[in-house]
Short mmCIF file of C-alpha atoms and ligand atoms in Angstrom, two decimals:
data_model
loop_
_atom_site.label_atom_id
_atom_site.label_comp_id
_atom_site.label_asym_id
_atom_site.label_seq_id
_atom_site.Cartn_x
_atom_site.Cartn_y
_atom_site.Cartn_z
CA UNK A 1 0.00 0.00 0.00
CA UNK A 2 1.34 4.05 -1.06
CA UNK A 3 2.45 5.89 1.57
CA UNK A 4 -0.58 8.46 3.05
CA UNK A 5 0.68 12.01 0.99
CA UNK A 6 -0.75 15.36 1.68
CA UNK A 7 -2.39 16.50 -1.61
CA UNK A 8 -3.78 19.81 -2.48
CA UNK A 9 -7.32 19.50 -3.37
CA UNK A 10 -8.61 22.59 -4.32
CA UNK A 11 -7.42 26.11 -4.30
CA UNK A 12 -9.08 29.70 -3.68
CA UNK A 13 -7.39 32.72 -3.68
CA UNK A 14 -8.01 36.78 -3.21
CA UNK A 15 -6.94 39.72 -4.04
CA UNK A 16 -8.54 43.58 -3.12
CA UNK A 17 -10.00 45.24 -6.21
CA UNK A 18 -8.20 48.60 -5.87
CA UNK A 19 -5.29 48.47 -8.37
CA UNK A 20 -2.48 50.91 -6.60
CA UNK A 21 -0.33 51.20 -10.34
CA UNK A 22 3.60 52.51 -10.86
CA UNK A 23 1.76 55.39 -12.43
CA UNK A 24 0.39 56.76 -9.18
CA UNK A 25 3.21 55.64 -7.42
CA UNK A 26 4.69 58.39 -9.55
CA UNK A 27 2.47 61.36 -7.77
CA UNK A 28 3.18 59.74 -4.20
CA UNK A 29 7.19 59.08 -3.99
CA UNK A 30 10.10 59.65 -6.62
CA UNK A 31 10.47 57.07 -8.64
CA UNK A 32 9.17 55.80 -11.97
CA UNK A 33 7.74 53.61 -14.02
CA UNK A 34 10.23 52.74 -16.00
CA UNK A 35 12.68 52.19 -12.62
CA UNK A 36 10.08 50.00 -11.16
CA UNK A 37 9.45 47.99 -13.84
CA UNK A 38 13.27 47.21 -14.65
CA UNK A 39 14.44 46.70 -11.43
CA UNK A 40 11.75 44.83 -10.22
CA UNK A 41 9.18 43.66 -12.51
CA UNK A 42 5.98 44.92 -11.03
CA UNK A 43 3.28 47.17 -12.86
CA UNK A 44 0.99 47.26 -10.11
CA UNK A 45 -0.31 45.93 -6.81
CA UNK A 46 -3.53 45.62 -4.94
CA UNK A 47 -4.20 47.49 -1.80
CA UNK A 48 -7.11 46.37 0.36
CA UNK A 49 -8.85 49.52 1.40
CA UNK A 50 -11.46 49.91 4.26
CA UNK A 51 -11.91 51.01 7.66
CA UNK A 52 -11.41 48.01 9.92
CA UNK A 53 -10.40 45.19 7.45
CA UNK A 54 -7.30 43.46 8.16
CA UNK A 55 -5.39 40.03 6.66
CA UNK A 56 -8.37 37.50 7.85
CA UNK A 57 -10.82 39.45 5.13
CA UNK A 58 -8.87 38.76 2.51
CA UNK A 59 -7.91 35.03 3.74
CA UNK A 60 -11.99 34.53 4.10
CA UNK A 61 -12.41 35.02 0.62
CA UNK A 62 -10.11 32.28 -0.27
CA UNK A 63 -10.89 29.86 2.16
CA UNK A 64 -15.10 30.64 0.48
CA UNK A 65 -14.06 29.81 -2.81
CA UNK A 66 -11.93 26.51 -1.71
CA UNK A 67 -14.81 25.46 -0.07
CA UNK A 68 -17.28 25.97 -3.00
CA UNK A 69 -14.76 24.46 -5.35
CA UNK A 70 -14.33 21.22 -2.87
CA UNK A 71 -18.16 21.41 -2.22
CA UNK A 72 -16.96 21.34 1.52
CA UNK A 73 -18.35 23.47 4.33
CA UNK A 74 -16.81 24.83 7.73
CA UNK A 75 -17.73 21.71 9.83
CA UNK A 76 -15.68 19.31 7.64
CA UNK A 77 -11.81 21.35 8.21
CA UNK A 78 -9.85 19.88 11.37
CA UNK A 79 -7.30 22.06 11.13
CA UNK A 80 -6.87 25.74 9.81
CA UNK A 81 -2.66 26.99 9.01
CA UNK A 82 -2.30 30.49 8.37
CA UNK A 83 1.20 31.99 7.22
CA UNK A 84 1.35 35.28 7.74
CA UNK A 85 3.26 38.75 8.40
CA UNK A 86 1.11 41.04 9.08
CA UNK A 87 -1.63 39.12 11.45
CA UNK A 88 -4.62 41.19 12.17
CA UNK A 89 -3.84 41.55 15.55
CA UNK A 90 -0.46 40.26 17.68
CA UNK A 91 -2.45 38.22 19.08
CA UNK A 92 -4.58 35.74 19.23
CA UNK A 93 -3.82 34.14 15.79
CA UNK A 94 -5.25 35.32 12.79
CA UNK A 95 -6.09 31.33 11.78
CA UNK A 96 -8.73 31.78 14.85
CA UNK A 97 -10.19 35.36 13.64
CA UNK A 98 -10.48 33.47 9.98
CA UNK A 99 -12.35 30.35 11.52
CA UNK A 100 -14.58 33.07 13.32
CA UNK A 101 -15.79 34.73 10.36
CA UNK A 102 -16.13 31.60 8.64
CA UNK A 103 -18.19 29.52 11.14
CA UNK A 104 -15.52 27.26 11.33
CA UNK A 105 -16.07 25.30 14.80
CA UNK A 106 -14.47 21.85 14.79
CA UNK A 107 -10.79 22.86 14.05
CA UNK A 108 -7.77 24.37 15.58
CA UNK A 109 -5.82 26.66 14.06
CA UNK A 110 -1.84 28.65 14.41
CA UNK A 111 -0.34 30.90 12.34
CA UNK A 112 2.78 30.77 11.43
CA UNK A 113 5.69 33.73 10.67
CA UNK A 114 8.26 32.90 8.78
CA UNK A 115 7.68 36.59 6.04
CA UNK A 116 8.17 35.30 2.47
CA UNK A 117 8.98 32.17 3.14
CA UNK A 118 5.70 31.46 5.24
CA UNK A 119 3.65 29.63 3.25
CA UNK A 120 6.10 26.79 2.52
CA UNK A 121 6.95 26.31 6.74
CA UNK A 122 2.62 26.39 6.64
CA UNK A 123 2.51 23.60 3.63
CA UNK A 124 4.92 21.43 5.04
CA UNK A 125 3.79 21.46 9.00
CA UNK A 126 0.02 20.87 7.32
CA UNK A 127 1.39 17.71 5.21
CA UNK A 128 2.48 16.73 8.60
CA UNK A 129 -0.93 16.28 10.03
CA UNK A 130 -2.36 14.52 7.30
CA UNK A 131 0.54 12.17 6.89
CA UNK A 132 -0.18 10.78 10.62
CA UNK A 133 -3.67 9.86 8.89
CA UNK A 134 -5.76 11.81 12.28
CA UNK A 135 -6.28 14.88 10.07
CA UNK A 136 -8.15 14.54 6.81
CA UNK A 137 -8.56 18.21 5.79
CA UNK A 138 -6.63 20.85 6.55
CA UNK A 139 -6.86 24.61 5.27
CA UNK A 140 -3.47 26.39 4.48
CA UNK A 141 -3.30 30.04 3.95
CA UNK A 142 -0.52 32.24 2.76
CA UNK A 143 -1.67 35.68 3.23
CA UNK A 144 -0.83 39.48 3.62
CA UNK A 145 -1.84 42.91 3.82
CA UNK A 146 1.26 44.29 3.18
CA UNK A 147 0.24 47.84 2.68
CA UNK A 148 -0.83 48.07 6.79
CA UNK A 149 3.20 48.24 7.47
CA UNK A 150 4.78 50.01 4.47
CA UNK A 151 6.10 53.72 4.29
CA UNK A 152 4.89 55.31 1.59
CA UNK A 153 7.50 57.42 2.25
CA UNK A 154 10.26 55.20 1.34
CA UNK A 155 10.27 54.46 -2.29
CA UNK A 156 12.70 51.16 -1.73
CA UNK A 157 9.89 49.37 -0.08
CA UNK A 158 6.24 50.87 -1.05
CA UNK A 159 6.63 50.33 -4.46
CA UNK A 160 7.53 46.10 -4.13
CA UNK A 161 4.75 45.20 -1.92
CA UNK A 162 0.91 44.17 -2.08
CA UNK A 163 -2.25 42.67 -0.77
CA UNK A 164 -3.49 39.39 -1.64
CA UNK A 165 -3.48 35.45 -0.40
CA UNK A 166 -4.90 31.96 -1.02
CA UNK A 167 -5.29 29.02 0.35
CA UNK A 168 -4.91 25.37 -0.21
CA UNK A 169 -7.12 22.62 0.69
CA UNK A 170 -4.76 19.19 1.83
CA UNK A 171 -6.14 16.03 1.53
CA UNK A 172 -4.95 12.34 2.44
CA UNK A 173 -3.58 10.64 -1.05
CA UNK A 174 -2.57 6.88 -1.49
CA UNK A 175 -2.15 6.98 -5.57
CA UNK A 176 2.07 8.64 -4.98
CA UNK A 177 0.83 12.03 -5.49
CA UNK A 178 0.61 15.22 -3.26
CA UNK A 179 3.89 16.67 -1.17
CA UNK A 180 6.37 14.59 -1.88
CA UNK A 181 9.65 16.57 -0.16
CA UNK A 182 10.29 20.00 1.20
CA UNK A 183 13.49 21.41 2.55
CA UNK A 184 13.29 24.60 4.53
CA UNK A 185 16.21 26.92 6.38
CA UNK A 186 16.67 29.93 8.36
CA UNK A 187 19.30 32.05 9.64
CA UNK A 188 18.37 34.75 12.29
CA UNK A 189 21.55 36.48 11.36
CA UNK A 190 19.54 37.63 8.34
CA UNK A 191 16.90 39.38 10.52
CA UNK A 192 19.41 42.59 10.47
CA UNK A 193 18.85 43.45 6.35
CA UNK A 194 14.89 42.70 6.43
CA UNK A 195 12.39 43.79 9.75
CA UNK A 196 10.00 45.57 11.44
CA UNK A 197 12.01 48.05 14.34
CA UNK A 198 9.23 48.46 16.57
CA UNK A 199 5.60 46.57 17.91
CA UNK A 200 7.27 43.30 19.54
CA UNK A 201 8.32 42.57 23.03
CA UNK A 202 12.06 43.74 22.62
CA UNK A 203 10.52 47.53 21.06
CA UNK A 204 6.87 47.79 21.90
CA UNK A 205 5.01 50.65 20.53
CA UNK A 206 5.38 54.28 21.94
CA UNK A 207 5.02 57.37 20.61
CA UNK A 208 8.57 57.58 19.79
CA UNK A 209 8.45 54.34 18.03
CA UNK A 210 5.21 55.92 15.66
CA UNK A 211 6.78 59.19 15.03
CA UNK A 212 10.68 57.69 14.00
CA UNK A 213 8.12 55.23 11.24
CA UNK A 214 9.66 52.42 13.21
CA UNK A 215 6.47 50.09 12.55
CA UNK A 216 7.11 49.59 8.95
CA UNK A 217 9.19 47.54 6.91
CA UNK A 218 12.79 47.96 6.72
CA UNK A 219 14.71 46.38 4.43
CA UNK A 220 18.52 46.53 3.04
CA UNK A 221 17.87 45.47 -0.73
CA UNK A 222 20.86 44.80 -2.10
CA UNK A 223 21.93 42.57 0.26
CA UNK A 224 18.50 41.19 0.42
CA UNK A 225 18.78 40.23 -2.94
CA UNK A 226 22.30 38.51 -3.27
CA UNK A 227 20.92 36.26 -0.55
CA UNK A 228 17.61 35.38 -2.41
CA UNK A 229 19.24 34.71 -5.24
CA UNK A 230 22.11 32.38 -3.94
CA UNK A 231 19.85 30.45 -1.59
CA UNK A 232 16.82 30.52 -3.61
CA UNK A 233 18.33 28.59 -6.27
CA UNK A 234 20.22 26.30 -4.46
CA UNK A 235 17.61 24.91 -2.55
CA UNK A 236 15.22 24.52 -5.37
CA UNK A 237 18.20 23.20 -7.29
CA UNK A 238 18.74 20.65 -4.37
CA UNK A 239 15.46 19.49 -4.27
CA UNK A 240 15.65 18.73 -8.08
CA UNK A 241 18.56 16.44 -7.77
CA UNK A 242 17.65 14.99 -4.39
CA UNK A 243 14.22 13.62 -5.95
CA UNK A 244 15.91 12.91 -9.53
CA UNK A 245 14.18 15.63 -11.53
CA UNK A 246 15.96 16.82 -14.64
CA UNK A 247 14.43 20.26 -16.24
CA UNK A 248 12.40 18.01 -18.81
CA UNK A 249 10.51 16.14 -16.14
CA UNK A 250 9.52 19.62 -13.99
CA UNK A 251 5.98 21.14 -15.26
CA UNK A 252 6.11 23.81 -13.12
CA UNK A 253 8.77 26.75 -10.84
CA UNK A 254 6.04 28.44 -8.34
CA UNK A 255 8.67 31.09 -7.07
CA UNK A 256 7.95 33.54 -4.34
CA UNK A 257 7.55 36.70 -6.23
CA UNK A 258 9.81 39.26 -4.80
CA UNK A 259 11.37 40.81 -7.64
CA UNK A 260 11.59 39.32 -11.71
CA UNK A 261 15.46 39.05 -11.82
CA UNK A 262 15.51 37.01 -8.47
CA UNK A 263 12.83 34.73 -10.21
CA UNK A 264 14.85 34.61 -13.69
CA UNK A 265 18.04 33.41 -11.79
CA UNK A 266 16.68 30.72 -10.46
CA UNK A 267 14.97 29.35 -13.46
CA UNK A 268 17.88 29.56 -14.81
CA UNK A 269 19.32 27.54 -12.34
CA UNK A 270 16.89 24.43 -12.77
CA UNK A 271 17.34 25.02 -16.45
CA UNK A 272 13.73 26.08 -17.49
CA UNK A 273 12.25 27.92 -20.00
CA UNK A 274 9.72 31.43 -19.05
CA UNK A 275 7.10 29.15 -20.38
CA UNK A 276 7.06 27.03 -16.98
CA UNK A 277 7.43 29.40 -14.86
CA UNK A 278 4.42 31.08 -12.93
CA UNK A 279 4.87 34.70 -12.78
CA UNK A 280 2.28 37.47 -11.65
CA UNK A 281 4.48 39.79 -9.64
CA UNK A 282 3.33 42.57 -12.71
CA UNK A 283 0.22 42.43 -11.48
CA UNK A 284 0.48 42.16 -7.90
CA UNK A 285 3.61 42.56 -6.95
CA UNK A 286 4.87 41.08 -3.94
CA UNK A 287 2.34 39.50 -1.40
CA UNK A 288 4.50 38.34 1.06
CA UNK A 289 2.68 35.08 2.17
CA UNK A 290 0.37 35.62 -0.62
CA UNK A 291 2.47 35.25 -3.02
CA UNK A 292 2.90 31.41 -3.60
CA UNK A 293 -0.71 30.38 -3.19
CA UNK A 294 -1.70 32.83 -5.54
CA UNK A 295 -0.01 31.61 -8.60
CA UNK A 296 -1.45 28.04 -7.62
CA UNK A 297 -4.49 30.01 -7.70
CA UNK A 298 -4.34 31.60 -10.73
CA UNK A 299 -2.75 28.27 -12.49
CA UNK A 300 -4.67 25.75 -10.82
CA UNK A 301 -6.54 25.47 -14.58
CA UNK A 302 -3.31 24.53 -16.77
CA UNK A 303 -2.22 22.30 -14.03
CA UNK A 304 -2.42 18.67 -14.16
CA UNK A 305 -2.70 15.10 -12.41
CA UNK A 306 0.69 13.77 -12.12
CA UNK A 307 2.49 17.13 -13.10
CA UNK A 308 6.14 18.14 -11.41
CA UNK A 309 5.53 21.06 -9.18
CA UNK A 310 8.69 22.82 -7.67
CA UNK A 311 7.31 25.95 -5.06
CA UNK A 312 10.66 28.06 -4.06
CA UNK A 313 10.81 31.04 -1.80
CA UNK A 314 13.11 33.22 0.15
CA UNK A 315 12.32 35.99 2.86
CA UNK A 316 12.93 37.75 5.92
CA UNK A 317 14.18 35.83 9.05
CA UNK A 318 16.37 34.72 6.73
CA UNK A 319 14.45 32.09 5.53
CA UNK A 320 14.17 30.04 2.80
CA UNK A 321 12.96 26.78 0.82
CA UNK A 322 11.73 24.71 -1.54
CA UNK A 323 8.67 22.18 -1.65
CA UNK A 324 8.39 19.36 -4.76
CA UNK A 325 4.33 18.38 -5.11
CA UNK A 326 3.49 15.64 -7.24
CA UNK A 327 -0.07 17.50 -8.53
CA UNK A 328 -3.30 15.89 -7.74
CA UNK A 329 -6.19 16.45 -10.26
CA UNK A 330 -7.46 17.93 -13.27
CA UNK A 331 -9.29 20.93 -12.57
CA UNK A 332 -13.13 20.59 -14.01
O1 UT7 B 401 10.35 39.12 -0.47
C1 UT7 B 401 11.21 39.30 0.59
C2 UT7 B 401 12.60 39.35 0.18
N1 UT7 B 401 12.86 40.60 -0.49
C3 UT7 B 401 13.48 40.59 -1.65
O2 UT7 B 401 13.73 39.56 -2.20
C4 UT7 B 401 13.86 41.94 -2.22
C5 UT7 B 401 15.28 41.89 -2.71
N2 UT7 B 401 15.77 43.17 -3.20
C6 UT7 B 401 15.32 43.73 -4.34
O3 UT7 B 401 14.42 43.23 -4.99
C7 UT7 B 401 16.05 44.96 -4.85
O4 UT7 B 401 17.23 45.12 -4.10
C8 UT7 B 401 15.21 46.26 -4.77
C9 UT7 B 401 14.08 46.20 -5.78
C10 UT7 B 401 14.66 46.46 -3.39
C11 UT7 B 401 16.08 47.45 -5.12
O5 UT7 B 401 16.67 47.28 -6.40
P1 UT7 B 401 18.23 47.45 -6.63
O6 UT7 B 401 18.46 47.23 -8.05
O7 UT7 B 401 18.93 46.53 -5.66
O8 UT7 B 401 18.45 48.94 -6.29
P2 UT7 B 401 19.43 49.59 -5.22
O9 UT7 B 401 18.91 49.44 -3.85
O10 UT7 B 401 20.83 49.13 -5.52
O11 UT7 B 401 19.34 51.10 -5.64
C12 UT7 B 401 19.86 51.58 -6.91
C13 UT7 B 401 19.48 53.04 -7.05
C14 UT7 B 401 19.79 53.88 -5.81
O12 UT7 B 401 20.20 55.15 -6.23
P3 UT7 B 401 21.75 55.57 -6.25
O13 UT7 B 401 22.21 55.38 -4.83
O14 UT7 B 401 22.40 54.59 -7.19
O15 UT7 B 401 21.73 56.97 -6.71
C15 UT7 B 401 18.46 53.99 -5.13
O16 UT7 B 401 18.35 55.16 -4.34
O17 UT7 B 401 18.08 53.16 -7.27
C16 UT7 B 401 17.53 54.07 -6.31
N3 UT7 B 401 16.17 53.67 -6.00
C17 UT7 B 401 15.11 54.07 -6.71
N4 UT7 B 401 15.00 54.88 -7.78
C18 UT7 B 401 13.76 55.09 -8.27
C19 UT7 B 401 15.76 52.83 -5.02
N5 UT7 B 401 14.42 52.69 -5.08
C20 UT7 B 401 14.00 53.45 -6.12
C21 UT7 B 401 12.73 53.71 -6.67
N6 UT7 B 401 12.68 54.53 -7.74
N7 UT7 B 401 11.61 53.16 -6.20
#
């Protein structure tokens, strides 16, 4: 008898209908369109707007459409993951506030912080569960609203980041397919070039804190990016040789979308062509958590039973990782 795999089952995803482009980025901080787009990729972003709405409201949405795609209601999830940065409150967990507003009753939930590379740790602690065979559906969310701690002051950050997540739905498989190997890292020494100053235990909020803009992200770039790029590939590289994939036999690179040229070096790493490469960071630029679940989201049609899936992300922390899926089913 197969081994019990975790298998996505379905998919949902959301993103806020107000389209924040480069254009008005223009009026709001110097930079341009033509900067943004070559150094980064992105076109646009969407910004969730409203008094009072926070990461769970866009994580709600998801979770509604995964459900109505499954044909699967609150009372059948045991077990609700949500990978986040930018939880609606410090506490308690935003996976509870999401099984609130979705009537969800016979589950537990966490989140879990790990920045960009959050949905990944989320994925492969849910495969987890199901793999002991106790939990037989379990809701994974990658989600972010990025826009609550950015400076639109500081044109190095605002214009990168957006709104948006998804969710998964993980199922028990015994026909070989579903989550077949992950490998994750992190290295707190990276927590220097990419953080938040202010709002946790070690800096809690005062009205210092607020006035020096200490509550948004701050990030060191460059050296950002020569570690995404090293460790991004190597890991996804890794995973390739460790579970004897050779270009030809991957379908699919789900990278974390942080910037374009961070994305292009590592498919150029595994030796892909663009065409197998999922890439929406021009349209919503970087969702943090969001960001990976999303382009299942958006792909889930084109994908197929039995296809090679390699998901690859780097963040703050640092961390970092890769995740090889053996895909599930053809969507209807
Ligand atoms: O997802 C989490 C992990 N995060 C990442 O993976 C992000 C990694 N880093 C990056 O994607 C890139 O480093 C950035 C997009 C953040 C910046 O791009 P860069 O090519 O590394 O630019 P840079 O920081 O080296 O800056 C180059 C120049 C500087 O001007 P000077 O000093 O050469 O005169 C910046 O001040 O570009 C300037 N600059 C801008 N100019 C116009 C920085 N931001 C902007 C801007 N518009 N928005």
């Amino acid at each position: 008898m197969q081994k019990i795999r975790a298998a996505i089952t379905a998919v949902g995803g959301y993103v806020p209908d107000y389209v924040l482009t480069n254009a008005e980025l223009e009026t709001i901080v110097d930079t341009t369109d033509e900067w943004i787009q070559t150094r980064t990729g992105i076109l646009e972003r969407r910004i969730l707007k409203g008094e009072g709405k926070g990461s769970s409201d866009i994580a709600v949405e998801a979770v509604k459409e995964l459900f109505q795609k499954r044909g699967i209601g609150p009372d059948d999830v045991d077990l609700i993951i949500c990978a986040t940065t930018t939880p609606d409150m410090q506490f308690p967990a935003t996976a509870n506030v999401i099984a609130d507003k979705l009537g969800v009753k016979n589950a537990f939930g966490f989140d879990i912080s790990a920045a960009c590379s959050g949905f990944l740790y989320a994925l492969t602690t849910g495969s987890q569960f199901i793999e002991t065979g106790k939990y037989k559906k379990v809701v994974v969310i990658g989600v972010d609203k990025m826009s609550s701690i950015l400076n639109y002051e500081d044109r190095t950050t605002c214009i990168i980041f957006g709104d948006g997540g998804g969710a998964v739905l993980l199922e028990p498989n015994d026909e070989g397919n579903g989550i077949i190997d992950s490998e994750l890292h992190s290295d707190g020494a990276g927590r220097e070039f990419l953080h938040q100053k202010a709002g946790g235990s070690v800096k809690p909020a005062t009205m210092e804190t607020v006035m020096n803009k200490e509550h948004y992200v701050y990030q060191e770039g460059k050296t950002v990016f020569k570690f995404a790029v090293k460790n991004m590939a190597d890991v996804a590289e890794k995973v390739m040789t460790r579970n004897n994939l050779t270009a030809d036999d991957v379908s699919w690179l789900v990278p974390h979308q942080a910037n374009k040229r961070i994305i292009d070096a590592t498919r150029e790493r595994m030796g892909l062509p663009e065409e197998k490469v999922m890439l929406n960071i021009q349209r919503y630029g970087n969702t943090t958590n969001g960001t990976l679940p999303l382009c299942l989201w958006e792909w889930e049609k084109q994908l197929h039973k039995g296809d090679n899936i390699i998901l690859a992300a780097f963040g703050g922390g640092f961390t970092w990782g890769a995740t090889y899926i053996k895909w599930a089913y053809d969507s209807k």
